[in-house]
Coordinates of C-alpha atoms in Angstrom, one line a residue:
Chain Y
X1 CA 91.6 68.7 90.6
X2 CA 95.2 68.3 89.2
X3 CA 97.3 71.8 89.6
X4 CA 99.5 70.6 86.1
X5 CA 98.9 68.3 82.9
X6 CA 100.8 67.3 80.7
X7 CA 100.5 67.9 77.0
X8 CA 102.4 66.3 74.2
X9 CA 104.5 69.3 72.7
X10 CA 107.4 69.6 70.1
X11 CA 109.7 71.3 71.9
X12 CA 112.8 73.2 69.5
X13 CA 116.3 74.0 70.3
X14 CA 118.5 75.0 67.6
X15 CA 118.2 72.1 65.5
X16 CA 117.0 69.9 67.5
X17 CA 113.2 69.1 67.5
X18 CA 112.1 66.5 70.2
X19 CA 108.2 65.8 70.5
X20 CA 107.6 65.2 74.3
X21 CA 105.1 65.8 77.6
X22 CA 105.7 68.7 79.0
X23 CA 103.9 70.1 82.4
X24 CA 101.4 72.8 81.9
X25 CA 99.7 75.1 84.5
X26 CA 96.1 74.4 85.3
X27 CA 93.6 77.3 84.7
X28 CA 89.8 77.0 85.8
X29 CA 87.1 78.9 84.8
X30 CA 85.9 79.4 88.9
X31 CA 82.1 81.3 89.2
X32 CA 81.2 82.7 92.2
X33 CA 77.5 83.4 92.7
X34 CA 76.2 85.7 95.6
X35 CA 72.7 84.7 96.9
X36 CA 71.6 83.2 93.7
X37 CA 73.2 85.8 91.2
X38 CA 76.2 85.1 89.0
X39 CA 78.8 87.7 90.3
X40 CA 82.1 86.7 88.7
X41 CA 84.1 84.1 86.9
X42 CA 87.7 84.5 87.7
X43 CA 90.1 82.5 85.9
X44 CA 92.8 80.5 88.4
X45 CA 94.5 77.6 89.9
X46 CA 92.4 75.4 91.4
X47 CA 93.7 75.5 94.5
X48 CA 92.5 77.1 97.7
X49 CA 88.9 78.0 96.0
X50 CA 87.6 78.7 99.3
X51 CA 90.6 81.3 99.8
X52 CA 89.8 82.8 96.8
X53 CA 86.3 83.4 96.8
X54 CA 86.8 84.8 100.5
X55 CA 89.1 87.0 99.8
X56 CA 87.9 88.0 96.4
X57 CA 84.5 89.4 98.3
X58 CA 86.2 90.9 101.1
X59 CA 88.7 93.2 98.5
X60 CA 85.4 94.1 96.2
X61 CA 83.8 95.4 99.1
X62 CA 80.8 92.8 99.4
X63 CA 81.4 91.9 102.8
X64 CA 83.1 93.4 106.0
X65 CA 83.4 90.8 108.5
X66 CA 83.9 87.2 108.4
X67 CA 80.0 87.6 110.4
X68 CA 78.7 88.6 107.0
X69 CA 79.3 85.3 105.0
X70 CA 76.1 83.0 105.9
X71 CA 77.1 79.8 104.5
X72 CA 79.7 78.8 101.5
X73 CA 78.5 76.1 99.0
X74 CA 81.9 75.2 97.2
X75 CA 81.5 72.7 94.4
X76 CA 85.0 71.7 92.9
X77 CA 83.4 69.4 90.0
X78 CA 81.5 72.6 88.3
X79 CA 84.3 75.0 89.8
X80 CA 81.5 77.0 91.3
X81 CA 81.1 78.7 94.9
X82 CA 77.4 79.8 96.2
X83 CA 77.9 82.0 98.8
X84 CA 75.0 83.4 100.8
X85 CA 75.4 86.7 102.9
X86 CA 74.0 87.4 106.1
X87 CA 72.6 91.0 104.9
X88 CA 73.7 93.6 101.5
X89 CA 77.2 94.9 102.6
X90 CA 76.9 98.3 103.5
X91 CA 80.5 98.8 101.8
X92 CA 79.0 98.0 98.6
X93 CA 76.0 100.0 98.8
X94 CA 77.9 102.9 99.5
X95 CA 80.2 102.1 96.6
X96 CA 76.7 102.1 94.1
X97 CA 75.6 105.3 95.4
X98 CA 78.9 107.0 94.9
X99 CA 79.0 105.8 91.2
X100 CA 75.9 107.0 90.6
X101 CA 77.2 110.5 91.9
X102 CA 80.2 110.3 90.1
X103 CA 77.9 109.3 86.7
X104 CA 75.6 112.4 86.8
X105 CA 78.8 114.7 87.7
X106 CA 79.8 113.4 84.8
X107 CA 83.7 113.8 86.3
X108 CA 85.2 111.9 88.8
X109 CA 85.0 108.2 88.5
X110 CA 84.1 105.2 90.5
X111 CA 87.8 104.8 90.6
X112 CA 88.9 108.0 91.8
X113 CA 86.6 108.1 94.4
X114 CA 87.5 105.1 95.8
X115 CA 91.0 106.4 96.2
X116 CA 89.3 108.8 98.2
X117 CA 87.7 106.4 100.1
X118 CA 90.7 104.4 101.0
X119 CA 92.3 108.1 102.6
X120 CA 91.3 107.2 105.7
X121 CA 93.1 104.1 105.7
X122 CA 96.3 105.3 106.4
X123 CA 98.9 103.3 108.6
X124 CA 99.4 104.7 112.1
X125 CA 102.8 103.9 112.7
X126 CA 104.8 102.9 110.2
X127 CA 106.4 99.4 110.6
X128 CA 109.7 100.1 110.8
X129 CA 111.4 96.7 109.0
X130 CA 114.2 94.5 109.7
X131 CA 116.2 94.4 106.2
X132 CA 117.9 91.5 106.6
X133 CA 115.0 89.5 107.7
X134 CA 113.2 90.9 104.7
X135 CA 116.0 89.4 102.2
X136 CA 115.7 86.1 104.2
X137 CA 111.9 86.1 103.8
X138 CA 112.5 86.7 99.9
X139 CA 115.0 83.4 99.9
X140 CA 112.3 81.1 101.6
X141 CA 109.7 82.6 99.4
X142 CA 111.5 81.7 96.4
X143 CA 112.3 78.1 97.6
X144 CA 108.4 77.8 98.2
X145 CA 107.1 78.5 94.7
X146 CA 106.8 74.9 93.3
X147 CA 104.0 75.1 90.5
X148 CA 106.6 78.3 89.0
X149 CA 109.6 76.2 88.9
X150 CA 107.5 73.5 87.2
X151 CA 105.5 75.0 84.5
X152 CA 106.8 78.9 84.5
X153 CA 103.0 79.6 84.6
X154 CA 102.2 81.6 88.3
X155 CA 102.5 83.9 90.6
X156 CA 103.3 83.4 94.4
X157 CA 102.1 85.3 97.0
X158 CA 103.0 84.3 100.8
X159 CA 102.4 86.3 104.5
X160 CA 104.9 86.9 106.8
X161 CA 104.9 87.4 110.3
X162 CA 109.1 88.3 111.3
X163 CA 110.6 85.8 109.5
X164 CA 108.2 83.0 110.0
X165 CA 106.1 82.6 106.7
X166 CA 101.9 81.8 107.9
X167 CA 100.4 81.5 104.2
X168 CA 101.6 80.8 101.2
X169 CA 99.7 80.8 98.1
X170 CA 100.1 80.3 94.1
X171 CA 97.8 81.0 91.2
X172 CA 97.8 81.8 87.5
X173 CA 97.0 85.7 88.7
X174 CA 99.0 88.1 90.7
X175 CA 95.4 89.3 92.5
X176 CA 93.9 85.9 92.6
X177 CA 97.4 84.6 94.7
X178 CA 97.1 88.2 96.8
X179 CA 93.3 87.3 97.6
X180 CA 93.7 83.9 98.5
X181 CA 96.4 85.0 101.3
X182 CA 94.0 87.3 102.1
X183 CA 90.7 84.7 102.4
X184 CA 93.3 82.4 104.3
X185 CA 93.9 85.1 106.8
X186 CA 90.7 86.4 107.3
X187 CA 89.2 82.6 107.8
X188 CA 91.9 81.9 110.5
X189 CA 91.2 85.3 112.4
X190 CA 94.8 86.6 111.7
X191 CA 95.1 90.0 112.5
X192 CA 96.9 91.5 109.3
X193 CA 98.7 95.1 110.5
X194 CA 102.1 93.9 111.0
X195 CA 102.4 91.4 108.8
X196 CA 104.4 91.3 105.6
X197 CA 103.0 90.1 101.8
X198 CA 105.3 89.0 100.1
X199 CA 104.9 88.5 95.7
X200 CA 106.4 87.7 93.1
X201 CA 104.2 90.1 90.5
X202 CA 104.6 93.7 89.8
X203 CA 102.8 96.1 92.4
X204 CA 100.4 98.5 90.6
X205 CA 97.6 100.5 92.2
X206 CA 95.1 97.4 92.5
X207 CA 97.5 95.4 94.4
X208 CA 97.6 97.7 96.4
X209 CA 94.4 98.7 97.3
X210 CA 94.0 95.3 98.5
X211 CA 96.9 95.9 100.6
X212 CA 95.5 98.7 102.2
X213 CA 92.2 97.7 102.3
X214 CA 93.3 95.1 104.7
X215 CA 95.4 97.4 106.8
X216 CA 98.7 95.3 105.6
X217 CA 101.5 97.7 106.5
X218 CA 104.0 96.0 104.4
X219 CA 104.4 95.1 100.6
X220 CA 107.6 93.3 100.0
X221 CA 107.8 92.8 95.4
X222 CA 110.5 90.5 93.8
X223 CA 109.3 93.1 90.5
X224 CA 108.4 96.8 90.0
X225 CA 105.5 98.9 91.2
X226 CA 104.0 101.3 89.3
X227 CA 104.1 105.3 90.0
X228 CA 100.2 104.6 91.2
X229 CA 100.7 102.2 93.8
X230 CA 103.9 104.3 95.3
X231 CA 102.1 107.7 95.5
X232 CA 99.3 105.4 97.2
X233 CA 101.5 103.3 99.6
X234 CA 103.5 107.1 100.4
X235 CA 99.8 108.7 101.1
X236 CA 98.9 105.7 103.2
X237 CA 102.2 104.9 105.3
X238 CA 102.7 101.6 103.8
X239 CA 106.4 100.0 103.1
X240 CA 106.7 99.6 99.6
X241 CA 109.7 97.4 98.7
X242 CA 110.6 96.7 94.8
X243 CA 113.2 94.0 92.9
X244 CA 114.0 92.5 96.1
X245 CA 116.7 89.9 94.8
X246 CA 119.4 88.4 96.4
X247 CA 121.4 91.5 98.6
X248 CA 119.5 93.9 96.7
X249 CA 115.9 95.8 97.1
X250 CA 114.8 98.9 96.5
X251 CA 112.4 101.2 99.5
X252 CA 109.5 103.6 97.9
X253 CA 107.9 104.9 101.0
X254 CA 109.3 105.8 104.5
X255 CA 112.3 106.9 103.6
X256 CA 112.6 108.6 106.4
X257 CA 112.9 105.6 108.8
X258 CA 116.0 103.7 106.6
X259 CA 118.1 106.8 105.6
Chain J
X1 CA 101.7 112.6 79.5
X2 CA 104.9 110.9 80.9
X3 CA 105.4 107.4 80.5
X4 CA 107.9 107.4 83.0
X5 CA 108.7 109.2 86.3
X6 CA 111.6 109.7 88.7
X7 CA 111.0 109.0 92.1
X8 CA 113.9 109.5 95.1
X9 CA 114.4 105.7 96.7
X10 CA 116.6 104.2 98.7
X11 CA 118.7 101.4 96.9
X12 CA 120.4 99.0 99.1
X13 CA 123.1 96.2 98.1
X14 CA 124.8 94.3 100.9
X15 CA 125.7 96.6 102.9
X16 CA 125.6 100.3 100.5
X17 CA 122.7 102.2 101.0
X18 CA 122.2 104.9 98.2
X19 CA 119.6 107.7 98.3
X20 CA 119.0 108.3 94.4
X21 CA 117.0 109.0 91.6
X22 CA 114.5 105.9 90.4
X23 CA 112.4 105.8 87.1
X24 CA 109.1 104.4 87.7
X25 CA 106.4 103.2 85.5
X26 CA 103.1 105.8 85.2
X27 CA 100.2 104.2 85.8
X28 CA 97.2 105.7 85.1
X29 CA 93.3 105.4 85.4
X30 CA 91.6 105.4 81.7
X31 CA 87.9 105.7 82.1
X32 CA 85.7 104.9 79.3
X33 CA 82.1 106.0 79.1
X34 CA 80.2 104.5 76.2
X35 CA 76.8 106.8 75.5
X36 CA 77.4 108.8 78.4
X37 CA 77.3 105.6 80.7
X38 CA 80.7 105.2 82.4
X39 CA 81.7 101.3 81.5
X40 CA 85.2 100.8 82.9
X41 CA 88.4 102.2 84.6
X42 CA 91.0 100.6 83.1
X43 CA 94.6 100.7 84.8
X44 CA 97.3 100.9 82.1
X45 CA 100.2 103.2 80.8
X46 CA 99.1 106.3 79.2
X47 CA 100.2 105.9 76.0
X48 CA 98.4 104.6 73.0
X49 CA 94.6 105.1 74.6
X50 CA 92.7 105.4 71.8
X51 CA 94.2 102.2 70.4
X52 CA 93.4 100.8 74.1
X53 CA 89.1 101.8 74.7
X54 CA 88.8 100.6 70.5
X55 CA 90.5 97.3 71.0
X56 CA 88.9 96.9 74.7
X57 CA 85.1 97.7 72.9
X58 CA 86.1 95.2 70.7
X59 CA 87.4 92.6 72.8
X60 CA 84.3 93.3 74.9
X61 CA 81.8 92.8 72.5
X62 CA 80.6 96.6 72.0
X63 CA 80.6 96.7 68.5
X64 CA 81.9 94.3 65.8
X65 CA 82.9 96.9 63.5
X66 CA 84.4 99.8 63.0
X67 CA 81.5 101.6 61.9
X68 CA 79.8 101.1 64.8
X69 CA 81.7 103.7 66.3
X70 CA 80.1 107.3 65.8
X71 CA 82.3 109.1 67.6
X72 CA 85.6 108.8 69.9
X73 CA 86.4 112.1 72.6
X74 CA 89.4 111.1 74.3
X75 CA 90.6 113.4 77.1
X76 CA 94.2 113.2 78.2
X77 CA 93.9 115.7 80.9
X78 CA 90.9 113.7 82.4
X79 CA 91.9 110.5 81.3
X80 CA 88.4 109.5 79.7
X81 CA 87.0 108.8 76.9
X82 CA 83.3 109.3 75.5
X83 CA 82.6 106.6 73.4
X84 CA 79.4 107.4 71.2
X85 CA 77.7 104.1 68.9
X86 CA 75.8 103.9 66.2
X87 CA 73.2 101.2 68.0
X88 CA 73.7 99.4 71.0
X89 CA 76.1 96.2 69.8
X90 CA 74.4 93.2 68.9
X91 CA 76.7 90.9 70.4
X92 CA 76.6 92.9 73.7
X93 CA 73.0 91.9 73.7
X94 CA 73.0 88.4 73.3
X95 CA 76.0 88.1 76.0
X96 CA 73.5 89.5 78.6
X97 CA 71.0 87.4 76.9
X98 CA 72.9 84.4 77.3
X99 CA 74.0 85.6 80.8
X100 CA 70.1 85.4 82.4
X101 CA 69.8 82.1 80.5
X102 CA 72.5 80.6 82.4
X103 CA 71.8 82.1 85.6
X104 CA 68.1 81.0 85.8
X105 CA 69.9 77.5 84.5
X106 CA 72.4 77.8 87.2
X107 CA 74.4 75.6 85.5
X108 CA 76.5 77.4 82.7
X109 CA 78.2 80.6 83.5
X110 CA 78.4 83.0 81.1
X111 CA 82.3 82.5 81.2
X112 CA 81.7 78.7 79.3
X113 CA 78.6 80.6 77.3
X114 CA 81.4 82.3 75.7
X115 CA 83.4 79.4 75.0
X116 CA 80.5 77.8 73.3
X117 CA 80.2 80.8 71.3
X118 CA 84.0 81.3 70.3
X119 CA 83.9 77.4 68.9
X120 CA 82.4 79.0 64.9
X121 CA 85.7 81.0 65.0
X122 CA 87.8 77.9 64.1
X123 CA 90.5 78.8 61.6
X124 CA 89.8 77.4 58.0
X125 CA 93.7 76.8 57.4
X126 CA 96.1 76.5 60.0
X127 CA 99.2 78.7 59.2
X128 CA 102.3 76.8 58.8
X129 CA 105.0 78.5 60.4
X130 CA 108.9 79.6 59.2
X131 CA 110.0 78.9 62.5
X132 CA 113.3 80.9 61.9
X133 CA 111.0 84.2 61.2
X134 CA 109.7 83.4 64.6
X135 CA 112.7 83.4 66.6
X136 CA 113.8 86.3 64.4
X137 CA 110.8 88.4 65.1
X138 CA 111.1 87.5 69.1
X139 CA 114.9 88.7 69.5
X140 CA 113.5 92.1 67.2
X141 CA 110.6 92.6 70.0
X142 CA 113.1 92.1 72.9
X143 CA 115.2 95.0 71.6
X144 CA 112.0 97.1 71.0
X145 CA 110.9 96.8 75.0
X146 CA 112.4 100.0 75.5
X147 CA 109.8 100.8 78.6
X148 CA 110.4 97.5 80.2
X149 CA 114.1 98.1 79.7
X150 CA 113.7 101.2 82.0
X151 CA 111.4 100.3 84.5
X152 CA 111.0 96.3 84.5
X153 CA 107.2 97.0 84.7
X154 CA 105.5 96.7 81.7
X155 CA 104.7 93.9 79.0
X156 CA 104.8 94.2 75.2
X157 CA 102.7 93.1 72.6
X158 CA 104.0 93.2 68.7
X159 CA 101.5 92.3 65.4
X160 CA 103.8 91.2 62.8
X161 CA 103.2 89.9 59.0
X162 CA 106.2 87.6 58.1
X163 CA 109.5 89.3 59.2
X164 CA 108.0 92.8 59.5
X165 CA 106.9 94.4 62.7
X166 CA 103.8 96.2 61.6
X167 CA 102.5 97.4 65.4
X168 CA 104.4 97.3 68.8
X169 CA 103.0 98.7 72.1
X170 CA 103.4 98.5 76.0
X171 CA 101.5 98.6 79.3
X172 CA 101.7 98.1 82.7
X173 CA 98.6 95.3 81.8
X174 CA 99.6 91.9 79.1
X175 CA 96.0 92.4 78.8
X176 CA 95.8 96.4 77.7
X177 CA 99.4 95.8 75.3
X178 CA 97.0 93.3 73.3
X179 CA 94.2 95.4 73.1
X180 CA 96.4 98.5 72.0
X181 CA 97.5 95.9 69.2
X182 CA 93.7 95.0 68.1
X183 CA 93.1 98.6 68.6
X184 CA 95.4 100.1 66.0
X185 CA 94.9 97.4 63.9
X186 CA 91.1 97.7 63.6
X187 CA 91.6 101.6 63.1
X188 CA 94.0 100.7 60.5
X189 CA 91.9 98.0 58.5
X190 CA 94.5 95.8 58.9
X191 CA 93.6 92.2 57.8
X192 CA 94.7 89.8 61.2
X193 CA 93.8 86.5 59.8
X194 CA 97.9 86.0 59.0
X195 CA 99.4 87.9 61.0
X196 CA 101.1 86.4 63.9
X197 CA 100.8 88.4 67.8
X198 CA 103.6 88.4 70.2
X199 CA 104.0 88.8 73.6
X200 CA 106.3 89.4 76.5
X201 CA 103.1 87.8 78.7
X202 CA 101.9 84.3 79.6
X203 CA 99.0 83.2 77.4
X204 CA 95.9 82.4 79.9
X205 CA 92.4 81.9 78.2
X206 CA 91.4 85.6 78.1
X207 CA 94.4 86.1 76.2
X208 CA 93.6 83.4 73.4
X209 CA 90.1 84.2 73.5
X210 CA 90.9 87.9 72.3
X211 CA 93.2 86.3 69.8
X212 CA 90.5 84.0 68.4
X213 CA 87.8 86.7 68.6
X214 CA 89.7 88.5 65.6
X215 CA 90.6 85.0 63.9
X216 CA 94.5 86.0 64.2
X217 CA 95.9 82.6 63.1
X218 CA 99.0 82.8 65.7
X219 CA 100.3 83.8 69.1
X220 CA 104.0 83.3 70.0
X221 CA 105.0 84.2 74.0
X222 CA 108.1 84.9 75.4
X223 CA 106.6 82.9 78.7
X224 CA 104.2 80.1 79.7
X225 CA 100.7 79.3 78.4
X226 CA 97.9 77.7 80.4
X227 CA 96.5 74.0 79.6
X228 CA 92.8 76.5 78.9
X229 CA 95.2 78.6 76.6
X230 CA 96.4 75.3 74.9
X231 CA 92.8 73.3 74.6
X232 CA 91.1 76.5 73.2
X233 CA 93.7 77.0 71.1
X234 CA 93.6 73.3 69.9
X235 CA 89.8 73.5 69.6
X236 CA 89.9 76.5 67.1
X237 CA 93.8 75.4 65.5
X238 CA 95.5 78.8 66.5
X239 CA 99.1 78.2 66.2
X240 CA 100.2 78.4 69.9
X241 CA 104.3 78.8 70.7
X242 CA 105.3 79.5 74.4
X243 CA 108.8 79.9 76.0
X244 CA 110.1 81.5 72.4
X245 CA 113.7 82.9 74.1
X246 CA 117.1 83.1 71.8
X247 CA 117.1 79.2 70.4
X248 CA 115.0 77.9 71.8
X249 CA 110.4 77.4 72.0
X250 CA 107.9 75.3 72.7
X251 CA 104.8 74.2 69.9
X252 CA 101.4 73.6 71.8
X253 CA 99.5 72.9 69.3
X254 CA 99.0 71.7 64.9
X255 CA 101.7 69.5 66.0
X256 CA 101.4 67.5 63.0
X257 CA 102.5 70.5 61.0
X258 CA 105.8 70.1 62.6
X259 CA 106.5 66.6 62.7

């Protein structure tokens, strides 16, 4: 399926009104079904499906292991994946049980308690980062985002190892381009603690959750994060880096290791 | 509570390295419970939140009117609110009828369910626009981003009728900013059909199919729409104008109005 399409548009400037084609972003309406029952539709690019649905499972908790995914039925015509499990993922079961705790407390919420949950998670050692390979990997990362500089209309999202870049991914959401990194690493085996994840989006708490869920010990933004996702990252260990542009960036977390 | 915070970071240019004061955007985690049954943690700014769980019920299909509401508790401390309803929402039921239909089908998902539904909402008379009010009322809503000014991490969404700004609100999520718009709007009894939403975020599908869900006539964005955005709104002749900056914008769709 075609990533752009052009659309006949009267485009203004000033005076001027020319009616012309103009390249549009591509969004598909993708449903993932888990052993027979409709779990999601999450709207993308239609690109790297299989990365998305893989990583989209693995950051909501239904499975653990790449061992847990029985088979994957992709079918790019309906924009559909059927993905059988080898068993109910433990992660999620625990998840039901504490929202039904958290419902009859009547307090906390599913949310806070996964917060709680993700405590344990916490970095061992800091990686302790090169700046100027960091600014470099923000230069390439910009060169590679081809769908943006043609329709305006995504968000990138690429792993680093050093300064070699190992994924690369765009889509018309900031998660959706996160997961499908994320899928593409946990299908190749690629062990993710000292890697870097680059994006272009804003970081807020859910972004980086999935960071940390993962064990990523480095989120590198070209945007801001949000007070959530820095108390979070500062809790876990993990390098926060904001409005990386150019010879500028700004550090949230570890302080300590650049002062 | 704050909209802002300061956190100490670590700003680098070239070669300075400054230790300093940062403002950050607050994020927070707004749980709403509708008859005692928790529904949803939404991540946004904490501002505007009853606005933001009456234009999400809406938006959601929880009620289709006002009145449907018996009672709103909002807790700022907690952050929740306990949502009480006259009867369980009509719509609400035939969106899970509609989603075991198409499950058993396995064809359909619920997702394109929805689209079939949304195609009665067809405006009766496409609204022609001034487009010199439009560019007016985008430069007015750039110098009203006052959060986005200090933090670079939130979007905006305005309401306006003509020339005048009638609601204006921010959040960490494009999606929350519209529903804080919808929100206030409903608890106001304001009349949408000719009013005309903007937005500092790209238009996906989700975002048009709020729009056409309360049969407002037009959505201008400061950024990119999607070719689901455009086809939806061509299906149900929303006036659709993308990339709306100084001079310059983009018409996606009821071209011939423009000719």
């Amino acid at each position: 399926m075609d990533h752009t399409k052009n659309y006949e548009i009267i485009r203004i400037n000033g005076d001027s009104k020319i009616l012309e084609e103009d390249l549009v972003v591509v969004e598909t309406a993708f449903t993932i079904f888990i052993d027979g029952e409709e779990i999601i539709t999450i709207l993308s690019s239609p690109k790297a499906l299989k990365e998305l649905c893989v990583g989209y499972i693995f950051s909501e908790g239904w499975v653990e292991k790449l061992e847990d995914i029985k088979n994957i039925d992709l079918d790019l015509i309906n924009s559909t994946a059927h993905i059988d499990l080898e068993k109910a993922s433990g992660l999620d079961e625990s998840f039901r049980r504490k929202k039904s705790i958290a419902s009859s407390g009547g307090k906390a919420s599913l949310f806070s308690n996964l917060l709680d949950s993700l405590k344990s998670q916490k970095i061992k050692e800091p990686l302790k980062l090169d700046l100027e390979i960091v600014k470099k990997n923000m230069i390439d990362f910009n060169r590679r985002s081809e769908l943006f500089q043609k329709t305006g209309g995504v968000h990138s999202c690429g792993l680093y190892f050093q300064d070699e870049m190992l994924v690369f991914e765009e889509d018309i959401g900031r998660h959706n381009a996160l997961d499908k990194i994320i899928g593409r690493a946990l299908l190749d085996r690629i062990d993710l603690e000292d890697k870097m994840v680059l994006t272009s989006g804003r970081v807020s708490s859910e972004i980086l959750i999935k960071i940390a869920k993962r064990g990523i010990s480095t989120i590198v933004s070209m945007s801001a994060p949000t007070n959530l996702a820095i108390e979070l990252a500062k809790e876990l260990s993990i390098n926060l880096l904001g409005f990386v542009r150019g010879e500028r960036l700004n550090i949230y977390t570890n302080l300590e290791d650049y002062k």
